[in-house]
Amino acid sequence: MAAPGDAGGAGAGPGPGPGRPPAGDLRSVLITSVLNLERLELDLFRGRHHWVPATQRLFGGQIVGQALVAAARAVSRDEQVHSLHCYFVRAGDPKVPVLYEVERTRTGKSFSVRSVKAIQHGKPIFTCQASFQLSQCSPVQHQFTMPAVPPPEKLLTQEELIQKFLQNPNLAERYRKHLNKIQAEDVPIDIKPVNPPDIFCSEPQEPKQLFWVRARGYIGETDMKVHCCVAAYISDYAFLGTALLPHRQYHIKFMVSLDHSMWFHAPFRADHWMLYECESPWAGGCRGLVQGRLWRRDGVLAVTCAQEGVIRVEQMPNQSKL
């Protein structure tokens, strides 16, 4: 890909890894479909939907990823995204495409800002500002230390864990239907939870979770903006759910993202395993705050994320999941 959403040749590689797909491997659907926008005018794009959650609202990660694709199409190849800040202002309609309108807010010598408005039915459903930077070196560098966890090769995928739960003869039928629905979803992400929660336990848990994530299929060594767009899609999956772990006794009536921010620190491959470290420092007032860090396998902090969302629960807690 020459640029996000464009077909073409490869650019400089964003990190270690093979330059060609393994034999028989398929190019990631995140590149060929989900994040592949149709250009209507110079700074106007149309995006379609790949996966729609059971809530029948558009997946927030898809909107963030597509908006970043649109913004990236309006900067030079040498500029790389370093941050984005987004607000979800209306529920998205999965029945119609989304229009992305880009405003070239500022183009400077080192930094450029692009504003993106996502529109459906003539109204904005989402706004985003993305900032891009030309590469600059600095001796001022530090980062946190990556958590020590088992490698992804020693863990089960989300699909394998669900299959184990479904084999339990004591699983209530409504939870069996729910797990079957999750299993049938065509989510273009590979996920391996490090400490998967016990679905049969409603005891409060610490608001932290760790899982290995990567895009399904092959993306390869290309413009780093492509991998950032894919990471934007991945970052929203199961993110806000971290705030629910201390409150598992309650039945969730409504949960939706309000805003989403990302900061990109170092090159990475979104089709390679990355550790997603998520935690929720606070919840209250029908809102929950979550923070996340995406780590490369070699311990380099690649991306930092933050999100706040609406969380409404039923007043009477559930007594049992069996």
PDB file of C-alpha atoms in Angstrom:
ATOM      1  CA  MET A   1       0.000   0.000   0.000  1.00  0.00           C
ATOM      2  CA  ALA A   2       1.373   3.378  -0.988  1.00  0.00           C
ATOM      3  CA  ALA A   3      -0.918   5.170   1.483  1.00  0.00           C
ATOM      4  CA  PRO A   4      -3.800   4.190   3.734  1.00  0.00           C
ATOM      5  CA  GLY A   5      -6.669   3.121   1.516  1.00  0.00           C
ATOM      6  CA  ASP A   6      -4.566   3.030  -1.678  1.00  0.00           C
ATOM      7  CA  ALA A   7      -3.248  -0.014  -3.473  1.00  0.00           C
ATOM      8  CA  GLY A   8       0.375   0.110  -4.494  1.00  0.00           C
ATOM      9  CA  GLY A   9       3.949  -0.674  -3.538  1.00  0.00           C
ATOM     10  CA  ALA A  10       5.501  -0.994  -0.097  1.00  0.00           C
ATOM     11  CA  GLY A  11       7.377   1.684   1.736  1.00  0.00           C
ATOM     12  CA  ALA A  12      10.007   1.526   4.449  1.00  0.00           C
ATOM     13  CA  GLY A  13       9.332  -1.227   6.954  1.00  0.00           C
ATOM     14  CA  PRO A  14       8.043  -0.144  10.374  1.00  0.00           C
ATOM     15  CA  GLY A  15       9.956  -2.744  12.342  1.00  0.00           C
ATOM     16  CA  PRO A  16      11.402  -6.230  12.235  1.00  0.00           C
ATOM     17  CA  GLY A  17       9.567  -8.848  10.250  1.00  0.00           C
ATOM     18  CA  PRO A  18       9.411 -10.582   6.880  1.00  0.00           C
ATOM     19  CA  GLY A  19       8.809  -8.458   3.819  1.00  0.00           C
ATOM     20  CA  ARG A  20       6.607 -10.982   2.043  1.00  0.00           C
ATOM     21  CA  PRO A  21       3.522 -12.879   3.190  1.00  0.00           C
ATOM     22  CA  PRO A  22       4.019 -16.535   4.154  1.00  0.00           C
ATOM     23  CA  ALA A  23       2.918 -19.033   1.518  1.00  0.00           C
ATOM     24  CA  GLY A  24      -0.854 -19.269   1.436  1.00  0.00           C
ATOM     25  CA  ASP A  25      -1.359 -16.294   3.750  1.00  0.00           C
ATOM     26  CA  LEU A  26      -4.098 -13.814   2.861  1.00  0.00           C
ATOM     27  CA  ARG A  27      -3.844 -10.050   2.914  1.00  0.00           C
ATOM     28  CA  SER A  28      -5.676  -8.679   5.946  1.00  0.00           C
ATOM     29  CA  VAL A  29      -9.331  -7.796   5.355  1.00  0.00           C
ATOM     30  CA  LEU A  30      -8.622  -4.685   7.417  1.00  0.00           C
ATOM     31  CA  ILE A  31      -6.588  -3.434   4.455  1.00  0.00           C
ATOM     32  CA  THR A  32      -8.554  -4.821   1.527  1.00  0.00           C
ATOM     33  CA  SER A  33     -11.993  -3.880   2.834  1.00  0.00           C
ATOM     34  CA  VAL A  34     -12.532  -2.364   6.287  1.00  0.00           C
ATOM     35  CA  LEU A  35     -10.099   0.558   5.983  1.00  0.00           C
ATOM     36  CA  ASN A  36     -10.177   0.906   2.211  1.00  0.00           C
ATOM     37  CA  LEU A  37     -12.009   4.208   1.616  1.00  0.00           C
ATOM     38  CA  GLU A  38     -13.499   5.378  -1.674  1.00  0.00           C
ATOM     39  CA  ARG A  39     -12.349   8.868  -2.645  1.00  0.00           C
ATOM     40  CA  LEU A  40     -15.242  11.022  -3.839  1.00  0.00           C
ATOM     41  CA  GLU A  41     -13.455  14.390  -3.934  1.00  0.00           C
ATOM     42  CA  LEU A  42      -9.980  15.588  -2.936  1.00  0.00           C
ATOM     43  CA  ASP A  43     -10.816  15.560   0.793  1.00  0.00           C
ATOM     44  CA  LEU A  44     -14.097  13.633   0.832  1.00  0.00           C
ATOM     45  CA  PHE A  45     -14.241   9.836   1.282  1.00  0.00           C
ATOM     46  CA  ARG A  46     -16.831   7.111   1.694  1.00  0.00           C
ATOM     47  CA  GLY A  47     -16.411   4.128   3.994  1.00  0.00           C
ATOM     48  CA  ARG A  48     -18.457   0.952   4.278  1.00  0.00           C
ATOM     49  CA  HIS A  49     -18.917  -1.499   7.145  1.00  0.00           C
ATOM     50  CA  HIS A  50     -17.367  -4.905   7.711  1.00  0.00           C
ATOM     51  CA  TRP A  51     -18.324  -6.002  11.220  1.00  0.00           C
ATOM     52  CA  VAL A  52     -21.318  -4.688  13.185  1.00  0.00           C
ATOM     53  CA  PRO A  53     -21.569  -5.612  16.908  1.00  0.00           C
ATOM     54  CA  ALA A  54     -24.679  -7.204  18.395  1.00  0.00           C
ATOM     55  CA  THR A  55     -25.748  -3.739  19.590  1.00  0.00           C
ATOM     56  CA  GLN A  56     -26.369  -2.858  15.907  1.00  0.00           C
ATOM     57  CA  ARG A  57     -24.335   0.316  16.382  1.00  0.00           C
ATOM     58  CA  LEU A  58     -21.283   0.911  14.249  1.00  0.00           C
ATOM     59  CA  PHE A  59     -18.066  -0.373  15.827  1.00  0.00           C
ATOM     60  CA  GLY A  60     -16.199   2.653  17.174  1.00  0.00           C
ATOM     61  CA  GLY A  61     -12.802   1.269  16.192  1.00  0.00           C
ATOM     62  CA  GLN A  62     -13.914   1.126  12.561  1.00  0.00           C
ATOM     63  CA  ILE A  63     -14.928   4.793  12.610  1.00  0.00           C
ATOM     64  CA  VAL A  64     -11.652   5.840  14.284  1.00  0.00           C
ATOM     65  CA  GLY A  65      -9.589   3.754  11.848  1.00  0.00           C
ATOM     66  CA  GLN A  66     -11.429   5.013   8.764  1.00  0.00           C
ATOM     67  CA  ALA A  67     -11.209   8.630   9.949  1.00  0.00           C
ATOM     68  CA  LEU A  68      -7.454   8.261  10.394  1.00  0.00           C
ATOM     69  CA  VAL A  69      -7.214   6.798   6.882  1.00  0.00           C
ATOM     70  CA  ALA A  70      -8.993   9.882   5.536  1.00  0.00           C
ATOM     71  CA  ALA A  71      -6.717  12.238   7.491  1.00  0.00           C
ATOM     72  CA  ALA A  72      -3.598  10.350   6.357  1.00  0.00           C
ATOM     73  CA  ARG A  73      -4.637  10.719   2.714  1.00  0.00           C
ATOM     74  CA  ALA A  74      -4.352  14.508   3.176  1.00  0.00           C
ATOM     75  CA  VAL A  75      -0.701  14.652   4.325  1.00  0.00           C
ATOM     76  CA  SER A  76       2.623  13.835   2.705  1.00  0.00           C
ATOM     77  CA  ARG A  77       4.094  10.355   2.856  1.00  0.00           C
ATOM     78  CA  ASP A  78       6.930  11.549   5.089  1.00  0.00           C
ATOM     79  CA  GLU A  79       4.596  12.794   7.819  1.00  0.00           C
ATOM     80  CA  GLN A  80       3.545  10.213  10.401  1.00  0.00           C
ATOM     81  CA  VAL A  81       0.630  10.404  12.816  1.00  0.00           C
ATOM     82  CA  HIS A  82       1.673  10.959  16.430  1.00  0.00           C
ATOM     83  CA  SER A  83      -1.735  11.587  18.052  1.00  0.00           C
ATOM     84  CA  LEU A  84      -5.470  11.692  17.457  1.00  0.00           C
ATOM     85  CA  HIS A  85      -8.390  12.859  19.580  1.00  0.00           C
ATOM     86  CA  CYS A  86     -11.945  11.834  18.756  1.00  0.00           C
ATOM     87  CA  TYR A  87     -15.528  12.330  19.948  1.00  0.00           C
ATOM     88  CA  PHE A  88     -18.486  10.086  19.177  1.00  0.00           C
ATOM     89  CA  VAL A  89     -21.459  12.460  18.949  1.00  0.00           C
ATOM     90  CA  ARG A  90     -24.236  10.271  17.482  1.00  0.00           C
ATOM     91  CA  ALA A  91     -24.888   6.566  17.092  1.00  0.00           C
ATOM     92  CA  GLY A  92     -23.785   5.263  13.705  1.00  0.00           C
ATOM     93  CA  ASP A  93     -26.267   3.611  11.351  1.00  0.00           C
ATOM     94  CA  PRO A  94     -24.892   0.293  10.027  1.00  0.00           C
ATOM     95  CA  LYS A  95     -27.357   0.356   7.105  1.00  0.00           C
ATOM     96  CA  VAL A  96     -25.707   3.242   5.240  1.00  0.00           C
ATOM     97  CA  PRO A  97     -22.083   4.214   4.385  1.00  0.00           C
ATOM     98  CA  VAL A  98     -20.183   6.915   6.273  1.00  0.00           C
ATOM     99  CA  LEU A  99     -18.859  10.059   4.581  1.00  0.00           C
ATOM    100  CA  TYR A 100     -15.536  11.427   5.870  1.00  0.00           C
ATOM    101  CA  GLU A 101     -14.908  15.115   5.279  1.00  0.00           C
ATOM    102  CA  VAL A 102     -11.306  16.263   5.866  1.00  0.00           C
ATOM    103  CA  GLU A 103     -10.258  19.816   6.715  1.00  0.00           C
ATOM    104  CA  ARG A 104      -6.576  20.684   6.263  1.00  0.00           C
ATOM    105  CA  THR A 105      -6.434  22.705   9.485  1.00  0.00           C
ATOM    106  CA  ARG A 106      -2.698  23.425   9.460  1.00  0.00           C
ATOM    107  CA  THR A 107       0.379  22.345   7.529  1.00  0.00           C
ATOM    108  CA  GLY A 108       3.572  23.387   9.325  1.00  0.00           C
ATOM    109  CA  LYS A 109       7.277  22.668   8.952  1.00  0.00           C
ATOM    110  CA  SER A 110       7.298  19.897  11.572  1.00  0.00           C
ATOM    111  CA  PHE A 111       3.645  19.294  12.492  1.00  0.00           C
ATOM    112  CA  SER A 112       0.415  19.178  10.484  1.00  0.00           C
ATOM    113  CA  VAL A 113      -3.151  18.926  11.773  1.00  0.00           C
ATOM    114  CA  ARG A 114      -6.104  17.417   9.926  1.00  0.00           C
ATOM    115  CA  SER A 115      -9.705  17.580  11.169  1.00  0.00           C
ATOM    116  CA  VAL A 116     -12.160  14.880  10.107  1.00  0.00           C
ATOM    117  CA  LYS A 117     -15.944  14.855  10.342  1.00  0.00           C
ATOM    118  CA  ALA A 118     -17.837  11.576   9.845  1.00  0.00           C
ATOM    119  CA  ILE A 119     -21.333  12.171   8.451  1.00  0.00           C
ATOM    120  CA  GLN A 120     -24.492  10.067   8.099  1.00  0.00           C
ATOM    121  CA  HIS A 121     -27.977  11.291   7.138  1.00  0.00           C
ATOM    122  CA  GLY A 122     -26.555  14.811   6.783  1.00  0.00           C
ATOM    123  CA  LYS A 123     -25.385  15.015  10.417  1.00  0.00           C
ATOM    124  CA  PRO A 124     -21.974  14.471  12.047  1.00  0.00           C
ATOM    125  CA  ILE A 125     -21.745  11.239  14.042  1.00  0.00           C
ATOM    126  CA  PHE A 126     -18.051  11.615  14.911  1.00  0.00           C
ATOM    127  CA  THR A 127     -15.307  14.244  14.924  1.00  0.00           C
ATOM    128  CA  CYS A 128     -11.559  13.748  15.018  1.00  0.00           C
ATOM    129  CA  GLN A 129      -8.367  15.763  14.994  1.00  0.00           C
ATOM    130  CA  ALA A 130      -5.164  13.999  13.989  1.00  0.00           C
ATOM    131  CA  SER A 131      -1.679  15.484  14.249  1.00  0.00           C
ATOM    132  CA  PHE A 132       1.201  14.382  12.031  1.00  0.00           C
ATOM    133  CA  GLN A 133       4.936  14.972  12.486  1.00  0.00           C
ATOM    134  CA  LEU A 134       8.040  14.762  10.354  1.00  0.00           C
ATOM    135  CA  SER A 135      10.617  12.464  11.956  1.00  0.00           C
ATOM    136  CA  GLN A 136      12.805  14.204  14.534  1.00  0.00           C
ATOM    137  CA  CYS A 137      15.532  12.859  16.831  1.00  0.00           C
ATOM    138  CA  SER A 138      15.910  13.779  20.501  1.00  0.00           C
ATOM    139  CA  PRO A 139      18.098  12.573  23.407  1.00  0.00           C
ATOM    140  CA  VAL A 140      15.080  12.936  25.749  1.00  0.00           C
ATOM    141  CA  GLN A 141      13.671   9.397  25.814  1.00  0.00           C
ATOM    142  CA  HIS A 142      12.095   7.098  28.418  1.00  0.00           C
ATOM    143  CA  GLN A 143       9.204   4.644  28.775  1.00  0.00           C
ATOM    144  CA  PHE A 144       7.496   2.355  31.284  1.00  0.00           C
ATOM    145  CA  THR A 145       8.495  -1.312  31.489  1.00  0.00           C
ATOM    146  CA  MET A 146       6.399  -3.889  29.661  1.00  0.00           C
ATOM    147  CA  PRO A 147       4.564  -6.351  31.978  1.00  0.00           C
ATOM    148  CA  ALA A 148       6.005  -9.857  32.182  1.00  0.00           C
ATOM    149  CA  VAL A 149       3.440 -12.219  30.631  1.00  0.00           C
ATOM    150  CA  PRO A 150       3.423 -15.594  28.828  1.00  0.00           C
ATOM    151  CA  PRO A 151       4.102 -15.353  25.088  1.00  0.00           C
ATOM    152  CA  PRO A 152       1.083 -15.638  22.764  1.00  0.00           C
ATOM    153  CA  GLU A 153       2.183 -19.099  21.575  1.00  0.00           C
ATOM    154  CA  LYS A 154       1.409 -20.479  25.070  1.00  0.00           C
ATOM    155  CA  LEU A 155      -2.117 -19.013  25.291  1.00  0.00           C
ATOM    156  CA  LEU A 156      -5.505 -19.946  23.865  1.00  0.00           C
ATOM    157  CA  THR A 157      -7.317 -17.726  21.385  1.00  0.00           C
ATOM    158  CA  GLN A 158     -10.659 -16.158  22.281  1.00  0.00           C
ATOM    159  CA  GLU A 159     -12.365 -18.696  19.978  1.00  0.00           C
ATOM    160  CA  GLU A 160     -10.690 -21.621  21.790  1.00  0.00           C
ATOM    161  CA  LEU A 161     -11.716 -20.245  25.182  1.00  0.00           C
ATOM    162  CA  ILE A 162     -15.322 -19.862  24.052  1.00  0.00           C
ATOM    163  CA  GLN A 163     -15.300 -23.441  22.790  1.00  0.00           C
ATOM    164  CA  LYS A 164     -14.159 -24.621  26.232  1.00  0.00           C
ATOM    165  CA  PHE A 165     -17.009 -22.714  27.911  1.00  0.00           C
ATOM    166  CA  LEU A 166     -19.544 -24.163  25.469  1.00  0.00           C
ATOM    167  CA  GLN A 167     -18.478 -27.692  26.432  1.00  0.00           C
ATOM    168  CA  ASN A 168     -19.681 -27.107  30.010  1.00  0.00           C
ATOM    169  CA  PRO A 169     -23.011 -28.992  30.345  1.00  0.00           C
ATOM    170  CA  ASN A 170     -24.109 -26.667  33.192  1.00  0.00           C
ATOM    171  CA  LEU A 171     -23.931 -23.507  31.058  1.00  0.00           C
ATOM    172  CA  ALA A 172     -27.305 -21.732  31.030  1.00  0.00           C
ATOM    173  CA  GLU A 173     -28.948 -21.580  27.623  1.00  0.00           C
ATOM    174  CA  ARG A 174     -28.976 -17.777  27.417  1.00  0.00           C
ATOM    175  CA  TYR A 175     -25.232 -17.659  27.983  1.00  0.00           C
ATOM    176  CA  ARG A 176     -24.735 -20.454  25.480  1.00  0.00           C
ATOM    177  CA  LYS A 177     -26.616 -18.375  22.887  1.00  0.00           C
ATOM    178  CA  HIS A 178     -24.547 -15.310  23.764  1.00  0.00           C
ATOM    179  CA  LEU A 179     -21.254 -17.194  23.347  1.00  0.00           C
ATOM    180  CA  ASN A 180     -22.429 -18.742  20.069  1.00  0.00           C
ATOM    181  CA  LYS A 181     -23.242 -15.242  18.807  1.00  0.00           C
ATOM    182  CA  ILE A 182     -19.751 -14.015  19.729  1.00  0.00           C
ATOM    183  CA  GLN A 183     -18.205 -17.060  18.062  1.00  0.00           C
ATOM    184  CA  ALA A 184     -20.131 -16.361  14.848  1.00  0.00           C
ATOM    185  CA  GLU A 185     -18.938 -12.761  14.586  1.00  0.00           C
ATOM    186  CA  ASP A 186     -16.459 -12.105  11.811  1.00  0.00           C
ATOM    187  CA  VAL A 187     -14.039  -9.908  13.782  1.00  0.00           C
ATOM    188  CA  PRO A 188     -10.791  -9.387  11.790  1.00  0.00           C
ATOM    189  CA  ILE A 189      -8.605  -9.485  14.923  1.00  0.00           C
ATOM    190  CA  ASP A 190      -6.710 -12.332  16.607  1.00  0.00           C
ATOM    191  CA  ILE A 191      -7.008 -12.124  20.408  1.00  0.00           C
ATOM    192  CA  LYS A 192      -5.326 -14.171  23.145  1.00  0.00           C
ATOM    193  CA  PRO A 193      -6.325 -13.126  26.696  1.00  0.00           C
ATOM    194  CA  VAL A 194      -3.524 -13.473  29.256  1.00  0.00           C
ATOM    195  CA  ASN A 195      -5.876 -13.909  32.247  1.00  0.00           C
ATOM    196  CA  PRO A 196      -9.359 -14.549  30.818  1.00  0.00           C
ATOM    197  CA  PRO A 197     -12.178 -13.794  33.305  1.00  0.00           C
ATOM    198  CA  ASP A 198     -14.256 -16.693  34.577  1.00  0.00           C
ATOM    199  CA  ILE A 199     -17.708 -16.226  33.029  1.00  0.00           C
ATOM    200  CA  PHE A 200     -19.231 -18.331  35.850  1.00  0.00           C
ATOM    201  CA  CYS A 201     -17.993 -15.950  38.544  1.00  0.00           C
ATOM    202  CA  SER A 202     -19.705 -12.646  39.330  1.00  0.00           C
ATOM    203  CA  GLU A 203     -17.178 -11.597  41.981  1.00  0.00           C
ATOM    204  CA  PRO A 204     -15.593  -8.160  41.460  1.00  0.00           C
ATOM    205  CA  GLN A 205     -12.191  -8.212  39.775  1.00  0.00           C
ATOM    206  CA  GLU A 206      -9.390  -5.688  39.508  1.00  0.00           C
ATOM    207  CA  PRO A 207     -10.096  -3.289  36.595  1.00  0.00           C
ATOM    208  CA  LYS A 208      -7.132  -4.488  34.577  1.00  0.00           C
ATOM    209  CA  GLN A 209      -6.730  -6.920  31.677  1.00  0.00           C
ATOM    210  CA  LEU A 210      -3.985  -8.036  29.354  1.00  0.00           C
ATOM    211  CA  PHE A 211      -4.311  -9.681  25.962  1.00  0.00           C
ATOM    212  CA  TRP A 212      -2.212 -10.253  22.885  1.00  0.00           C
ATOM    213  CA  VAL A 213      -3.730  -8.771  19.728  1.00  0.00           C
ATOM    214  CA  ARG A 214      -2.921  -8.564  16.026  1.00  0.00           C
ATOM    215  CA  ALA A 215      -4.690  -8.015  12.728  1.00  0.00           C
ATOM    216  CA  ARG A 216      -5.739 -11.199  10.988  1.00  0.00           C
ATOM    217  CA  GLY A 217      -3.977 -11.798   7.706  1.00  0.00           C
ATOM    218  CA  TYR A 218      -0.907 -10.108   6.251  1.00  0.00           C
ATOM    219  CA  ILE A 219      -0.177  -6.389   6.066  1.00  0.00           C
ATOM    220  CA  GLY A 220       3.580  -6.361   5.644  1.00  0.00           C
ATOM    221  CA  GLU A 221       6.193  -3.633   5.602  1.00  0.00           C
ATOM    222  CA  THR A 222       4.495  -0.509   4.311  1.00  0.00           C
ATOM    223  CA  ASP A 223       3.852   3.123   5.217  1.00  0.00           C
ATOM    224  CA  MET A 224       3.694   3.299   9.015  1.00  0.00           C
ATOM    225  CA  LYS A 225       0.409   5.227   8.744  1.00  0.00           C
ATOM    226  CA  VAL A 226      -1.229   2.011   7.495  1.00  0.00           C
ATOM    227  CA  HIS A 227      -0.289   0.149  10.672  1.00  0.00           C
ATOM    228  CA  CYS A 228      -1.455   3.098  12.797  1.00  0.00           C
ATOM    229  CA  CYS A 229      -4.869   2.999  11.102  1.00  0.00           C
ATOM    230  CA  VAL A 230      -5.144  -0.735  11.812  1.00  0.00           C
ATOM    231  CA  ALA A 231      -4.063  -0.198  15.440  1.00  0.00           C
ATOM    232  CA  ALA A 232      -6.788   2.441  15.765  1.00  0.00           C
ATOM    233  CA  TYR A 233      -9.324  -0.196  14.720  1.00  0.00           C
ATOM    234  CA  ILE A 234      -7.898  -2.798  17.118  1.00  0.00           C
ATOM    235  CA  SER A 235      -7.594  -0.411  20.077  1.00  0.00           C
ATOM    236  CA  ASP A 236     -11.356  -0.041  20.609  1.00  0.00           C
ATOM    237  CA  TYR A 237     -12.132  -3.758  20.787  1.00  0.00           C
ATOM    238  CA  ALA A 238     -13.031  -4.837  24.374  1.00  0.00           C
ATOM    239  CA  PHE A 239     -11.352  -1.656  25.673  1.00  0.00           C
ATOM    240  CA  LEU A 240     -14.225  -0.077  27.635  1.00  0.00           C
ATOM    241  CA  GLY A 241     -15.121  -3.481  29.071  1.00  0.00           C
ATOM    242  CA  THR A 242     -12.121  -3.127  31.400  1.00  0.00           C
ATOM    243  CA  ALA A 243     -14.194  -0.703  33.504  1.00  0.00           C
ATOM    244  CA  LEU A 244     -16.825  -3.414  34.060  1.00  0.00           C
ATOM    245  CA  LEU A 245     -14.547  -5.962  35.745  1.00  0.00           C
ATOM    246  CA  PRO A 246     -15.145  -4.661  39.314  1.00  0.00           C
ATOM    247  CA  HIS A 247     -18.924  -4.614  38.637  1.00  0.00           C
ATOM    248  CA  ARG A 248     -19.604  -8.015  37.094  1.00  0.00           C
ATOM    249  CA  GLN A 249     -22.616  -8.605  39.361  1.00  0.00           C
ATOM    250  CA  TYR A 250     -24.610  -6.042  37.371  1.00  0.00           C
ATOM    251  CA  HIS A 251     -26.392  -6.500  34.089  1.00  0.00           C
ATOM    252  CA  ILE A 252     -25.275  -3.914  31.534  1.00  0.00           C
ATOM    253  CA  LYS A 253     -28.173  -2.038  29.934  1.00  0.00           C
ATOM    254  CA  PHE A 254     -26.186   0.391  27.812  1.00  0.00           C
ATOM    255  CA  MET A 255     -22.502   0.954  27.069  1.00  0.00           C
ATOM    256  CA  VAL A 256     -21.057   3.211  24.369  1.00  0.00           C
ATOM    257  CA  SER A 257     -17.861   5.196  23.771  1.00  0.00           C
ATOM    258  CA  LEU A 258     -17.863   8.970  24.254  1.00  0.00           C
ATOM    259  CA  ASP A 259     -14.319   9.796  23.155  1.00  0.00           C
ATOM    260  CA  HIS A 260     -11.104   8.066  22.125  1.00  0.00           C
ATOM    261  CA  SER A 261      -7.505   9.309  22.088  1.00  0.00           C
ATOM    262  CA  MET A 262      -4.285   7.700  20.871  1.00  0.00           C
ATOM    263  CA  TRP A 263      -0.598   8.601  20.926  1.00  0.00           C
ATOM    264  CA  PHE A 264       1.841   6.766  18.643  1.00  0.00           C
ATOM    265  CA  HIS A 265       5.382   6.453  19.993  1.00  0.00           C
ATOM    266  CA  ALA A 266       7.393   3.912  17.993  1.00  0.00           C
ATOM    267  CA  PRO A 267       7.146   1.913  14.733  1.00  0.00           C
ATOM    268  CA  PHE A 268       5.302  -1.424  14.925  1.00  0.00           C
ATOM    269  CA  ARG A 269       3.619  -4.081  12.804  1.00  0.00           C
ATOM    270  CA  ALA A 270      -0.136  -4.332  13.429  1.00  0.00           C
ATOM    271  CA  ASP A 271      -0.120  -7.847  11.922  1.00  0.00           C
ATOM    272  CA  HIS A 272       2.414  -9.002  14.544  1.00  0.00           C
ATOM    273  CA  TRP A 273       1.420  -9.914  18.095  1.00  0.00           C
ATOM    274  CA  MET A 274       1.290  -6.908  20.442  1.00  0.00           C
ATOM    275  CA  LEU A 275       0.427  -6.912  24.143  1.00  0.00           C
ATOM    276  CA  TYR A 276      -2.590  -4.704  24.965  1.00  0.00           C
ATOM    277  CA  GLU A 277      -2.385  -3.613  28.598  1.00  0.00           C
ATOM    278  CA  CYS A 278      -5.699  -2.081  29.709  1.00  0.00           C
ATOM    279  CA  GLU A 279      -6.748  -0.557  33.039  1.00  0.00           C
ATOM    280  CA  SER A 280      -9.598   1.556  34.366  1.00  0.00           C
ATOM    281  CA  PRO A 281      -8.523   4.078  37.028  1.00  0.00           C
ATOM    282  CA  TRP A 282     -12.063   5.424  37.617  1.00  0.00           C
ATOM    283  CA  ALA A 283     -15.775   4.937  37.023  1.00  0.00           C
ATOM    284  CA  GLY A 284     -18.719   7.016  38.244  1.00  0.00           C
ATOM    285  CA  GLY A 285     -21.622   9.188  37.136  1.00  0.00           C
ATOM    286  CA  CYS A 286     -22.634   6.570  34.534  1.00  0.00           C
ATOM    287  CA  ARG A 287     -19.194   6.944  32.919  1.00  0.00           C
ATOM    288  CA  GLY A 288     -16.033   4.847  32.917  1.00  0.00           C
ATOM    289  CA  LEU A 289     -12.462   5.820  32.040  1.00  0.00           C
ATOM    290  CA  VAL A 290     -10.010   3.347  30.532  1.00  0.00           C
ATOM    291  CA  GLN A 291      -6.348   3.634  29.571  1.00  0.00           C
ATOM    292  CA  GLY A 292      -4.306   1.265  27.433  1.00  0.00           C
ATOM    293  CA  ARG A 293      -0.801   0.580  26.196  1.00  0.00           C
ATOM    294  CA  LEU A 294       0.170  -1.443  23.129  1.00  0.00           C
ATOM    295  CA  TRP A 295       3.572  -3.085  23.542  1.00  0.00           C
ATOM    296  CA  ARG A 296       5.747  -4.679  20.877  1.00  0.00           C
ATOM    297  CA  ARG A 297       7.061  -8.130  21.733  1.00  0.00           C
ATOM    298  CA  ASP A 298      10.558  -6.706  22.221  1.00  0.00           C
ATOM    299  CA  GLY A 299       9.309  -4.503  25.078  1.00  0.00           C
ATOM    300  CA  VAL A 300       9.004  -1.227  23.149  1.00  0.00           C
ATOM    301  CA  LEU A 301       5.965   0.905  24.020  1.00  0.00           C
ATOM    302  CA  ALA A 302       4.343   1.583  20.637  1.00  0.00           C
ATOM    303  CA  VAL A 303       0.954   3.181  21.394  1.00  0.00           C
ATOM    304  CA  THR A 304      -0.916   4.714  24.337  1.00  0.00           C
ATOM    305  CA  CYS A 305      -4.737   4.941  24.336  1.00  0.00           C
ATOM    306  CA  ALA A 306      -7.443   6.501  26.498  1.00  0.00           C
ATOM    307  CA  GLN A 307     -11.223   6.381  26.308  1.00  0.00           C
ATOM    308  CA  GLU A 308     -14.284   7.390  28.296  1.00  0.00           C
ATOM    309  CA  GLY A 309     -17.674   5.832  27.779  1.00  0.00           C
ATOM    310  CA  VAL A 310     -21.230   5.773  29.078  1.00  0.00           C
ATOM    311  CA  ILE A 311     -22.030   2.752  31.278  1.00  0.00           C
ATOM    312  CA  ARG A 312     -25.567   2.175  32.538  1.00  0.00           C
ATOM    313  CA  VAL A 313     -26.573  -0.913  34.525  1.00  0.00           C
ATOM    314  CA  GLU A 314     -29.755  -2.362  35.938  1.00  0.00           C
ATOM    315  CA  GLN A 315     -30.209  -1.546  39.625  1.00  0.00           C
ATOM    316  CA  MET A 316     -30.778  -5.170  40.663  1.00  0.00           C
ATOM    317  CA  PRO A 317     -27.581  -7.260  40.291  1.00  0.00           C
ATOM    318  CA  ASN A 318     -27.584 -10.677  38.670  1.00  0.00           C
ATOM    319  CA  GLN A 319     -27.407 -13.555  41.147  1.00  0.00           C
ATOM    320  CA  SER A 320     -25.871 -16.247  38.959  1.00  0.00           C
ATOM    321  CA  LYS A 321     -24.619 -16.940  35.468  1.00  0.00           C
ATOM    322  CA  LEU A 322     -25.536 -20.627  35.607  1.00  0.00           C
TER     323      LEU A 322
END
